[in-house]
Coordinates of N, CA and C in Angstrom, one line a residue:
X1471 N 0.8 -1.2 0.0 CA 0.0 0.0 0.0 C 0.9 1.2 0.0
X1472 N 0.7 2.2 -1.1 CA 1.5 3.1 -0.8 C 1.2 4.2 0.0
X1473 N 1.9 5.2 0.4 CA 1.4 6.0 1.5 C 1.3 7.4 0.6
X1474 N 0.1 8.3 1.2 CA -0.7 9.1 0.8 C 0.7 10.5 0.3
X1475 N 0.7 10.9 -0.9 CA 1.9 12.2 -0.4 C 1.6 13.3 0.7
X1476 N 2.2 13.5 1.3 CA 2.4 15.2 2.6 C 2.4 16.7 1.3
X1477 N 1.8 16.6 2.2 CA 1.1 18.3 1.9 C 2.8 19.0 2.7
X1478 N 3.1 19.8 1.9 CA 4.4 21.2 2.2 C 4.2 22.0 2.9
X1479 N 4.8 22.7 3.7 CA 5.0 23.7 4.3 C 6.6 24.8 4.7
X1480 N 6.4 25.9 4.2 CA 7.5 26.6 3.8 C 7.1 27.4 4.9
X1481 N 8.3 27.7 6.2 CA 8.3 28.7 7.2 C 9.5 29.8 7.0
X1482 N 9.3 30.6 6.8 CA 10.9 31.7 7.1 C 10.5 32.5 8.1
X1483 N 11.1 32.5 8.8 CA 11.0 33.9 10.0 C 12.4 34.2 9.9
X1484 N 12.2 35.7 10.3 CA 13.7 36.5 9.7 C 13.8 37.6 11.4
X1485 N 13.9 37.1 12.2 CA 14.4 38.3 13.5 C 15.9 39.2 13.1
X1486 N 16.4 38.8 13.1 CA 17.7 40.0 13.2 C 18.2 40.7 11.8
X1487 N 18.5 41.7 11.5 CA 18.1 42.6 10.6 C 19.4 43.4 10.2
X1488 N 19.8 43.7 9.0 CA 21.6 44.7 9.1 C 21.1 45.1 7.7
X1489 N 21.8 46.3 7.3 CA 21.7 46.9 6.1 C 22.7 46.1 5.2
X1490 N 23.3 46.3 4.2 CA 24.1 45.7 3.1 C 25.8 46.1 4.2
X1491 N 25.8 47.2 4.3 CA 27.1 47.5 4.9 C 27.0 46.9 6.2
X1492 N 26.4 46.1 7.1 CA 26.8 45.1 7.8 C 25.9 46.0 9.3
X1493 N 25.4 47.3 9.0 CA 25.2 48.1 10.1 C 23.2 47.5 10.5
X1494 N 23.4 47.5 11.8 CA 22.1 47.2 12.4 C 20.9 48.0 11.4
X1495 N 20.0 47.3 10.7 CA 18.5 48.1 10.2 C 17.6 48.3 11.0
X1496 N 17.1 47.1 11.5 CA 15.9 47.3 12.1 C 15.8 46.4 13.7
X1497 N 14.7 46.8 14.4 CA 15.2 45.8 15.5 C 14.8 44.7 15.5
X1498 N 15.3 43.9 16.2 CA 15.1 42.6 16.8 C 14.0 42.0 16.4
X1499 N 13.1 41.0 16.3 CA 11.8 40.7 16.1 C 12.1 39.5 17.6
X1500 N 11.8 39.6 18.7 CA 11.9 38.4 19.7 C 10.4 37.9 19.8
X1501 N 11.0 36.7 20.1 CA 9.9 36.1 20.1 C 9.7 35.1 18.8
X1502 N 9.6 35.6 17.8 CA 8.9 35.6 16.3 C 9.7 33.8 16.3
X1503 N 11.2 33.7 16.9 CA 11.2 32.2 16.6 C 10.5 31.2 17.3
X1504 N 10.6 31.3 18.1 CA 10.1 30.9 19.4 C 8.4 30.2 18.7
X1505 N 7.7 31.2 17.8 CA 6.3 31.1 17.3 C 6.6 30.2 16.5
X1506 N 7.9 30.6 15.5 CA 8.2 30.0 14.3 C 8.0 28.3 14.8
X1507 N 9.0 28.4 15.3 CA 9.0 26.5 15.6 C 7.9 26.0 16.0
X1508 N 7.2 26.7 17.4 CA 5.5 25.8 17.4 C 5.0 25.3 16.3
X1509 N 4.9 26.6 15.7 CA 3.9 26.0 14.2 C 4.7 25.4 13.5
X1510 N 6.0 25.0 13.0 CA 6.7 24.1 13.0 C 6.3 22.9 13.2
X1511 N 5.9 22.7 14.6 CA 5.8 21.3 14.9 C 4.0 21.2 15.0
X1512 N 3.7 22.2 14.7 CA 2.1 21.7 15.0 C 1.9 21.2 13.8
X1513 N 1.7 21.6 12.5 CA 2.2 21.4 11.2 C 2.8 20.2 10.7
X1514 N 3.7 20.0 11.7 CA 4.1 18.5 11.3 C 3.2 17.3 12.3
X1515 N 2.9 17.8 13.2 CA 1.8 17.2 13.8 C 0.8 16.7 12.7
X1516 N 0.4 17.9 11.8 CA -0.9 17.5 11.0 C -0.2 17.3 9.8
X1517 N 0.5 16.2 9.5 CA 1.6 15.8 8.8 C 2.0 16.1 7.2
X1518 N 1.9 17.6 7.7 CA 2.9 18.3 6.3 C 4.3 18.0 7.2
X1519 N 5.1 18.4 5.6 CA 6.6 18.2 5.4 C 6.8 19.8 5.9
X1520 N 7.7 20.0 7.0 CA 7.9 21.1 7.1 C 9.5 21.7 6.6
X1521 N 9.7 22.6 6.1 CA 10.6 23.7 6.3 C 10.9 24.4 6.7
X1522 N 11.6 24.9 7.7 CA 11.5 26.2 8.7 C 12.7 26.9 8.5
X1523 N 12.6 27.7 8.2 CA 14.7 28.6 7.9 C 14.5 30.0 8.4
X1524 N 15.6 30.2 9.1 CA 16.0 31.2 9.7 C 16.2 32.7 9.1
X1525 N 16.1 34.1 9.4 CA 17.1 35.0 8.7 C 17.8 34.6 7.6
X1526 N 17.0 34.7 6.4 CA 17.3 34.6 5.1 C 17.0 36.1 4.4
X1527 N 17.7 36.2 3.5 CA 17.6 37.8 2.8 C 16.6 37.7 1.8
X1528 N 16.3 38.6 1.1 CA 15.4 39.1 0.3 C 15.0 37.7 -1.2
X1529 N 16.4 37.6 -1.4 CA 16.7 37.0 -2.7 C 16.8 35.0 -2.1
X1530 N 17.5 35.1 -1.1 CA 17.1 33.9 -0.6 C 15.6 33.3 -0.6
X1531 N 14.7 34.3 0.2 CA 13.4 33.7 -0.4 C 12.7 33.9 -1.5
X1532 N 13.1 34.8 -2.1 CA 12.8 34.3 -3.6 C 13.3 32.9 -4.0
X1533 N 14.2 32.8 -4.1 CA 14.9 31.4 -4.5 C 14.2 30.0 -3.4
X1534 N 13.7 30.4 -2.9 CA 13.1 29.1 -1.7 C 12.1 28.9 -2.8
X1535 N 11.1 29.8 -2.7 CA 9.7 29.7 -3.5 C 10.3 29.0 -5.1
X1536 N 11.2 29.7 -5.9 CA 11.2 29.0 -6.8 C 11.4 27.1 -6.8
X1537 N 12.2 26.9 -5.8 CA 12.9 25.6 -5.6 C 11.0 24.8 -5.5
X1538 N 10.4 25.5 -4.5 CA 9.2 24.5 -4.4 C 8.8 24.2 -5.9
X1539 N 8.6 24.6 -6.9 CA 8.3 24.5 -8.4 C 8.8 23.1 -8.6
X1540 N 10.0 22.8 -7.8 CA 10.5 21.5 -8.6 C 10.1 20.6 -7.7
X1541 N 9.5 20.6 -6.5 CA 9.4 19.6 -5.2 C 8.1 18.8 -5.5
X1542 N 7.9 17.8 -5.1 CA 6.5 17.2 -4.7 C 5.8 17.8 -3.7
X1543 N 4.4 18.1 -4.2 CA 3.4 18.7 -3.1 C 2.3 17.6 -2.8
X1544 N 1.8 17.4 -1.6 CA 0.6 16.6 -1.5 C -0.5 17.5 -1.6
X1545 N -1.7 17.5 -0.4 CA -2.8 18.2 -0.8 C -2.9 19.4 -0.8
X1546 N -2.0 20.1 0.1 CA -1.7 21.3 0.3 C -0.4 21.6 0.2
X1547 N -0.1 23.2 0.3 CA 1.1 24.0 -0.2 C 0.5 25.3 0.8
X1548 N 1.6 25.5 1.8 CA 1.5 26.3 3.2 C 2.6 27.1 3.2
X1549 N 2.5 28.4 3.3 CA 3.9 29.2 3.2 C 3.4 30.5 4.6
X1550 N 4.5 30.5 5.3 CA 4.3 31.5 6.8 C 5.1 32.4 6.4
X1551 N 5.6 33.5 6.4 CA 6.6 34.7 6.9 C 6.1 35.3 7.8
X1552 N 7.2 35.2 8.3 CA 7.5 36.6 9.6 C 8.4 37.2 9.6
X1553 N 8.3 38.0 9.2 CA 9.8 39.3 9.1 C 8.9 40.9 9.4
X1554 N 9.6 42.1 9.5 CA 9.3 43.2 8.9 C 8.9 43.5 7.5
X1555 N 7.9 44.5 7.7 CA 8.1 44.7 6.3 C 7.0 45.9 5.6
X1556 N 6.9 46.1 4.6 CA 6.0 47.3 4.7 C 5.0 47.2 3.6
X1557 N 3.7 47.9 3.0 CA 3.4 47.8 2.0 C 2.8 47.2 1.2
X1558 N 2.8 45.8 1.2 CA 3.0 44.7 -0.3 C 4.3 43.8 -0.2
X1559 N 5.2 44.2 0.5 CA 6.5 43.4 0.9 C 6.9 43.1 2.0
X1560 N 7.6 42.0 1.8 CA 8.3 41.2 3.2 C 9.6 41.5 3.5
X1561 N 10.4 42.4 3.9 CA 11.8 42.3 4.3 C 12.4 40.8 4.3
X1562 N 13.8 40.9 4.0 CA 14.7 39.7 4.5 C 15.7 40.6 5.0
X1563 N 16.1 39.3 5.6 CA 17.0 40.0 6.8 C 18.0 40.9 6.2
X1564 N 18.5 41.3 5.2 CA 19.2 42.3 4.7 C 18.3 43.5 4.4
X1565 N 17.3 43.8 5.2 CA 16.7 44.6 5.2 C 16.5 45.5 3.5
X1566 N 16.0 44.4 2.7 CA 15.5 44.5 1.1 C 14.2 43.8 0.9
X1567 N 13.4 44.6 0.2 CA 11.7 44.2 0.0 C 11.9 43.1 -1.0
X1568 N 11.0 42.2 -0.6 CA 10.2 41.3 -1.3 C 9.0 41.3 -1.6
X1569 N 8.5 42.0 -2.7 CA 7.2 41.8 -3.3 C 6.3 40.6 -3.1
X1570 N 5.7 41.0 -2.5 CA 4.5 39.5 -2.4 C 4.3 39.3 -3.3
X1571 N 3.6 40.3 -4.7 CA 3.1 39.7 -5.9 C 4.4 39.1 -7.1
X1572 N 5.7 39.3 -6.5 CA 6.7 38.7 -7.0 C 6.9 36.9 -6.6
X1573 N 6.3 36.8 -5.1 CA 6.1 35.5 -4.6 C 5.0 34.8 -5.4
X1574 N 3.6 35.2 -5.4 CA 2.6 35.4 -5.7 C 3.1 34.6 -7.6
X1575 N 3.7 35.2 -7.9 CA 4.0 34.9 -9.7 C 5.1 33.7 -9.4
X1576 N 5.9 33.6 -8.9 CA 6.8 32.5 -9.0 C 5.4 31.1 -8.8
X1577 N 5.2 31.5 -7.8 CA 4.5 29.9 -7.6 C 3.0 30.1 -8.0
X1578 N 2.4 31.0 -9.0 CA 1.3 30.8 -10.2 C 1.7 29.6 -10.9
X1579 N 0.5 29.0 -11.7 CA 0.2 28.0 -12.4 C 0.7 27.7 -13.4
X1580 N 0.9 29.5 -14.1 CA 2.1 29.7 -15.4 C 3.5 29.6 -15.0
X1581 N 4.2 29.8 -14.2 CA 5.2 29.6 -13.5 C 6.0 28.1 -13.0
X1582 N 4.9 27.5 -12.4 CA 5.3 26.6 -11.3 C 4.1 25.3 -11.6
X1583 N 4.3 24.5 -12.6 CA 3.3 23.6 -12.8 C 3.2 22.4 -11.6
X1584 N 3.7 22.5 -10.8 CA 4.0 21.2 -9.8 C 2.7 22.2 -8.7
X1585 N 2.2 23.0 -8.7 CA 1.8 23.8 -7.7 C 0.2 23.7 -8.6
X1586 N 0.1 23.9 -9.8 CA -1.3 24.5 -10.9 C -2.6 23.9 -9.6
X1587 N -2.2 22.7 -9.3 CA -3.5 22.2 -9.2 C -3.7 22.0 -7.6
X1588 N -2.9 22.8 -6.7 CA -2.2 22.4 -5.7 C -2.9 23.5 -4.8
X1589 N -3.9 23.9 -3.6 CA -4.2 24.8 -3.2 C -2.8 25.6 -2.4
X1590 N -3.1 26.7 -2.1 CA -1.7 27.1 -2.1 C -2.5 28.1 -0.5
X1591 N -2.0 28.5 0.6 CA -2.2 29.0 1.4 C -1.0 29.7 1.7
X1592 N -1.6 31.3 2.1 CA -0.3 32.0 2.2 C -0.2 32.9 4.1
X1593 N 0.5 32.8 4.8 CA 0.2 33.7 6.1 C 1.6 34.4 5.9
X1594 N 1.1 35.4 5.9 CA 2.3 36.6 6.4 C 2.1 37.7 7.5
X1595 N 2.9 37.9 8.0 CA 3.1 38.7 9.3 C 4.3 39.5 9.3

């Protein structure tokens, strides 16, 4: 009998924060891991495949979202951020905007066929 595929789950939370020249941006976000991991494991409780990564920069999650395009998804497709951010964007920790609707178009149907038919759920904070 084979076993049913796991539904995905992509977490980044980004607490600590520096401009390109290495200098402090923004503050601290405490706490924010601390959340990160519960839902981490609640998540895998309700047995999605989880991912959880730390302070990653702007371009790094871009590049996460693309990688899902190539991954197997079960019934669901789960993506959390928690970082700063302003607007329509999500900071990474190098304190550089990430367009949601730039997230948003990588993992569209036109983009990312492994995802077309795949509900897709988004939480950001």
């Amino acid at each position: 009998m084979s076993r049913p595929r796991q539904s995905r789950a992509l977490i980044i939370v980004n607490t600590d924060f520096c401009s390109g020249d290495g200098d402090v941006g923004l503050r601290p976000r405490r706490g924010a891991r601390r959340e990160a991991e519960k839902l981490s494991r609640v998540l895998a409780q309700l047995s999605y495949r989880v991912k959880l990564l730390h302070n990653r920069t702007a371009k790094e999650m871009e590049d996460l979202y693309r990688q899902e395009c190539s991954r197997e998804h079960g019934d669901y497709f789960m993506s959390i951020i928690s970082s700063h951010g302003e607007e329509g964007a999500v900071l990474g920790c190098d304190c550089r905007p990430l367009r949601l609707t730039r997230i948003f178009h990588t993992v569209s149907a036109q983009n990312c066929p492994a995802l077309a038919e795949t509900p897709k759920v988004f939480f950001i904070q």
